GROMACS .gro file of C-alpha atoms in nm:
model
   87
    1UNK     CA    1  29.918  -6.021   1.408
    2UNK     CA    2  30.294  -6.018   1.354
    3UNK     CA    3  30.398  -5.703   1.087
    4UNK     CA    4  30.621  -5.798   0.861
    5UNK     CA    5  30.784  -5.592   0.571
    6UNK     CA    6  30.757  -5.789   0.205
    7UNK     CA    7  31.154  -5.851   0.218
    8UNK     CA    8  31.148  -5.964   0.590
    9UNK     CA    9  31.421  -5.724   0.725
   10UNK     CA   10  31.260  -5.475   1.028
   11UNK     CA   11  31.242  -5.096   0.980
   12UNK     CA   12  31.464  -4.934   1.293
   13UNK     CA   13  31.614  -4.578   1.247
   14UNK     CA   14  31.513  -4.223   1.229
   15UNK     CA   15  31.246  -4.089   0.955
   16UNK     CA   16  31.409  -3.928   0.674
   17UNK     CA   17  31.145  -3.648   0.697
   18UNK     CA   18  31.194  -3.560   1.089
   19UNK     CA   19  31.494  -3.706   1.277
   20UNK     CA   20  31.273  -3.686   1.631
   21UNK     CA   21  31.067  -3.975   1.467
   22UNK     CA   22  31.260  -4.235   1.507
   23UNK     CA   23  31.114  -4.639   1.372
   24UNK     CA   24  31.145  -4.993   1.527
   25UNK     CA   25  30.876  -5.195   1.327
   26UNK     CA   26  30.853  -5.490   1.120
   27UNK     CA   27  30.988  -5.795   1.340
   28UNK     CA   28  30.793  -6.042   1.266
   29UNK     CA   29  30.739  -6.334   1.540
   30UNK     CA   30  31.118  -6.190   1.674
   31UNK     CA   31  30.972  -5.865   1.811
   32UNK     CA   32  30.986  -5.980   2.127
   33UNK     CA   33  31.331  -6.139   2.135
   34UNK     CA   34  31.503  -5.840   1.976
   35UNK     CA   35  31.321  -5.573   2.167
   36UNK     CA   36  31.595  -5.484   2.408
   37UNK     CA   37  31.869  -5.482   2.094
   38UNK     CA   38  31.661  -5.274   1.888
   39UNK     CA   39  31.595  -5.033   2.230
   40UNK     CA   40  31.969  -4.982   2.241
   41UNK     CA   41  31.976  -4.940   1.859
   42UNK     CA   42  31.670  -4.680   1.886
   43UNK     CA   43  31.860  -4.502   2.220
   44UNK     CA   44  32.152  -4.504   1.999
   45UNK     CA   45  31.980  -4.268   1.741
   46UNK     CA   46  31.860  -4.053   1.992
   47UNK     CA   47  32.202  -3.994   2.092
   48UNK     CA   48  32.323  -3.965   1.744
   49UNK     CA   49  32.561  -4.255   1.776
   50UNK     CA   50  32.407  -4.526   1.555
   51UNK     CA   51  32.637  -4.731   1.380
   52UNK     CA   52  32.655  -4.684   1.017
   53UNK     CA   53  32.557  -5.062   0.948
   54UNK     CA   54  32.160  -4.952   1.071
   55UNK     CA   55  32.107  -4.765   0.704
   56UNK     CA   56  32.062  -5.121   0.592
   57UNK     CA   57  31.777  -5.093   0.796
   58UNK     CA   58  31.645  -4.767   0.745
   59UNK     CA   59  31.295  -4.671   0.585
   60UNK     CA   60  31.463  -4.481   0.309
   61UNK     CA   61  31.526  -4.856   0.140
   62UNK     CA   62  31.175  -4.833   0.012
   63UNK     CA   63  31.168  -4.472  -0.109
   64UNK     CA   64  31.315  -4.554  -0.467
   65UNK     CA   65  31.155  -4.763  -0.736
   66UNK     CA   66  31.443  -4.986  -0.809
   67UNK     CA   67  31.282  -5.016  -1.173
   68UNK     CA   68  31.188  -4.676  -1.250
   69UNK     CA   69  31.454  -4.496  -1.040
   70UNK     CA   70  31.197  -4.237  -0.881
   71UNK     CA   71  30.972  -4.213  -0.603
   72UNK     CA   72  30.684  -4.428  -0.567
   73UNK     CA   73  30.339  -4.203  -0.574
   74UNK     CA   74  30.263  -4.039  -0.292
   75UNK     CA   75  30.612  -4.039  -0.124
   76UNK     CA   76  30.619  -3.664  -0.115
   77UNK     CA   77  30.553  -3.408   0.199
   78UNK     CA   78  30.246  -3.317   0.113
   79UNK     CA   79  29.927  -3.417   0.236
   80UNK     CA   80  29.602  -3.422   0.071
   81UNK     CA   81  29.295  -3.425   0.202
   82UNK     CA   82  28.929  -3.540   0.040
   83UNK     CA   83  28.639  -3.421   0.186
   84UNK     CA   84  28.312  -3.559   0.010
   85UNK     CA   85  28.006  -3.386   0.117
   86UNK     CA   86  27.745  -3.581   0.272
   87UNK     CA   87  27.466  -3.731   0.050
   0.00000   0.00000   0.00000
């Protein structure tokens, strides 16, 4: 299995929600090859020196629905929870 994002560009950077979260996913069959860049990249956030170029590459590209101009359903903090009972 090699995870992929639908327009091919890896996720690295830190959450939007919680800056101690910080993502490097999405490299398709190159996650190997560009592990140590995207280490420095991610050590880079930690420190709080990432370049500015890496919010190209940032999570937060997905959090707008380029046709409706609004988040896509579900995108908020909250979390809910079903519970079904058993039958």
């Amino acid at each position: 299995m090699r995870p992929t994002l639908h327009d091919c560009v890896p996720v690295i950077g830190p959450s939007r929600y919680d800056s101690r979260v910080i993502y490097a996913f999405g490299h398709k069959h190159l996650g190997i090859t560009l592990a140590g860049t995207t280490g420095e990249l991610v050590a880079a956030c930690v420190r709080g020196q990432a370049p500015e170029w890496l919010n190209d590459y940032s999570a937060a590209r997905f959090s707008i629905n380029p046709f409706y101009n609004q988040e896509p359903p579900g995108a908020s903090m909250s979390i809910q929870r079903h519970h079904t009972s058993p039958a």
